[in-house]
Amino acid sequence: MRMVLEDLNIGFVPGLLEARIGHIRAGAHSGIEPMTHPGEELVIVTEGKMVFTIDGDRHELSAGDSIHFRTRLPHSWANPSEKPARAIWLVVRSS
């Protein structure tokens, strides 16, 4: 995977909303198989490039772009470039 997550919920007990900064190495990806889980994600790319595949649809994002999706849909992410990427990840878990 090669992504380091920096927690933005400092001192707050994890709940339904998680906020993190993802530091994604060049060539990193979420895995061979798409994942699913309850909830929603909003990802804002702040540096570099990322590709998200949501329910078979490919979305190419650059710095300043964002994507919001329901995580019950099969999804995956990748940094296809030779440079690191950074993104703010907001995850809402189902109760």
JSON list of C-alpha atoms in Angstrom, two decimals, residues 50-88:
[
{"chain": "A", "resi": 50, "resn": "MET", "atom": "CA", "xyz": [-4.16, 10.20, -7.90]},
{"chain": "A", "resi": 51, "resn": "VAL", "atom": "CA", "xyz": [-6.51, 7.86, -9.71]},
{"chain": "A", "resi": 52, "resn": "PHE", "atom": "CA", "xyz": [-9.67, 6.55, -8.06]},
{"chain": "A", "resi": 53, "resn": "THR", "atom": "CA", "xyz": [-11.73, 3.74, -9.56]},
{"chain": "A", "resi": 54, "resn": "ILE", "atom": "CA", "xyz": [-15.28, 3.77, -8.19]},
{"chain": "A", "resi": 55, "resn": "ASP", "atom": "CA", "xyz": [-17.65, 1.00, -9.30]},
{"chain": "A", "resi": 56, "resn": "GLY", "atom": "CA", "xyz": [-15.55, 0.52, -12.45]},
{"chain": "A", "resi": 57, "resn": "ASP", "atom": "CA", "xyz": [-15.37, 4.23, -13.37]},
{"chain": "A", "resi": 58, "resn": "ARG", "atom": "CA", "xyz": [-11.87, 5.76, -13.47]},
{"chain": "A", "resi": 59, "resn": "HIS", "atom": "CA", "xyz": [-11.35, 9.30, -12.10]},
{"chain": "A", "resi": 60, "resn": "GLU", "atom": "CA", "xyz": [-8.02, 11.08, -12.55]},
{"chain": "A", "resi": 61, "resn": "LEU", "atom": "CA", "xyz": [-7.39, 13.77, -9.92]},
{"chain": "A", "resi": 62, "resn": "SER", "atom": "CA", "xyz": [-4.71, 16.44, -9.61]},
{"chain": "A", "resi": 63, "resn": "ALA", "atom": "CA", "xyz": [-3.94, 18.92, -6.84]},
{"chain": "A", "resi": 64, "resn": "GLY", "atom": "CA", "xyz": [-7.11, 20.88, -6.06]},
{"chain": "A", "resi": 65, "resn": "ASP", "atom": "CA", "xyz": [-9.47, 18.13, -7.28]},
{"chain": "A", "resi": 66, "resn": "SER", "atom": "CA", "xyz": [-11.78, 16.16, -5.01]},
{"chain": "A", "resi": 67, "resn": "ILE", "atom": "CA", "xyz": [-14.00, 13.09, -5.14]},
{"chain": "A", "resi": 68, "resn": "HIS", "atom": "CA", "xyz": [-16.91, 12.01, -2.92]},
{"chain": "A", "resi": 69, "resn": "PHE", "atom": "CA", "xyz": [-18.37, 8.51, -3.04]},
{"chain": "A", "resi": 70, "resn": "ARG", "atom": "CA", "xyz": [-20.29, 5.89, -1.10]},
{"chain": "A", "resi": 71, "resn": "THR", "atom": "CA", "xyz": [-17.88, 3.23, 0.07]},
{"chain": "A", "resi": 72, "resn": "ARG", "atom": "CA", "xyz": [-20.37, 0.38, -0.39]},
{"chain": "A", "resi": 73, "resn": "LEU", "atom": "CA", "xyz": [-19.38, 0.67, -4.07]},
{"chain": "A", "resi": 74, "resn": "PRO", "atom": "CA", "xyz": [-16.21, -1.20, -5.05]},
{"chain": "A", "resi": 75, "resn": "HIS", "atom": "CA", "xyz": [-13.38, 1.33, -4.99]},
{"chain": "A", "resi": 76, "resn": "SER", "atom": "CA", "xyz": [-9.62, 1.62, -5.19]},
{"chain": "A", "resi": 77, "resn": "TRP", "atom": "CA", "xyz": [-6.98, 4.33, -5.40]},
{"chain": "A", "resi": 78, "resn": "ALA", "atom": "CA", "xyz": [-3.51, 4.67, -6.89]},
{"chain": "A", "resi": 79, "resn": "ASN", "atom": "CA", "xyz": [-0.72, 7.19, -7.33]},
{"chain": "A", "resi": 80, "resn": "PRO", "atom": "CA", "xyz": [0.35, 6.46, -10.91]},
{"chain": "A", "resi": 81, "resn": "SER", "atom": "CA", "xyz": [3.07, 9.10, -11.02]},
{"chain": "A", "resi": 82, "resn": "GLU", "atom": "CA", "xyz": [6.75, 9.03, -10.14]},
{"chain": "A", "resi": 83, "resn": "LYS", "atom": "CA", "xyz": [6.22, 11.70, -7.48]},
{"chain": "A", "resi": 84, "resn": "PRO", "atom": "CA", "xyz": [4.55, 11.48, -4.06]},
{"chain": "A", "resi": 85, "resn": "ALA", "atom": "CA", "xyz": [0.97, 12.67, -3.60]},
{"chain": "A", "resi": 86, "resn": "ARG", "atom": "CA", "xyz": [-0.88, 14.06, -0.60]},
{"chain": "A", "resi": 87, "resn": "ALA", "atom": "CA", "xyz": [-4.61, 14.12, 0.09]},
{"chain": "A", "resi": 88, "resn": "ILE", "atom": "CA", "xyz": [-7.04, 14.97, 2.85]}
]
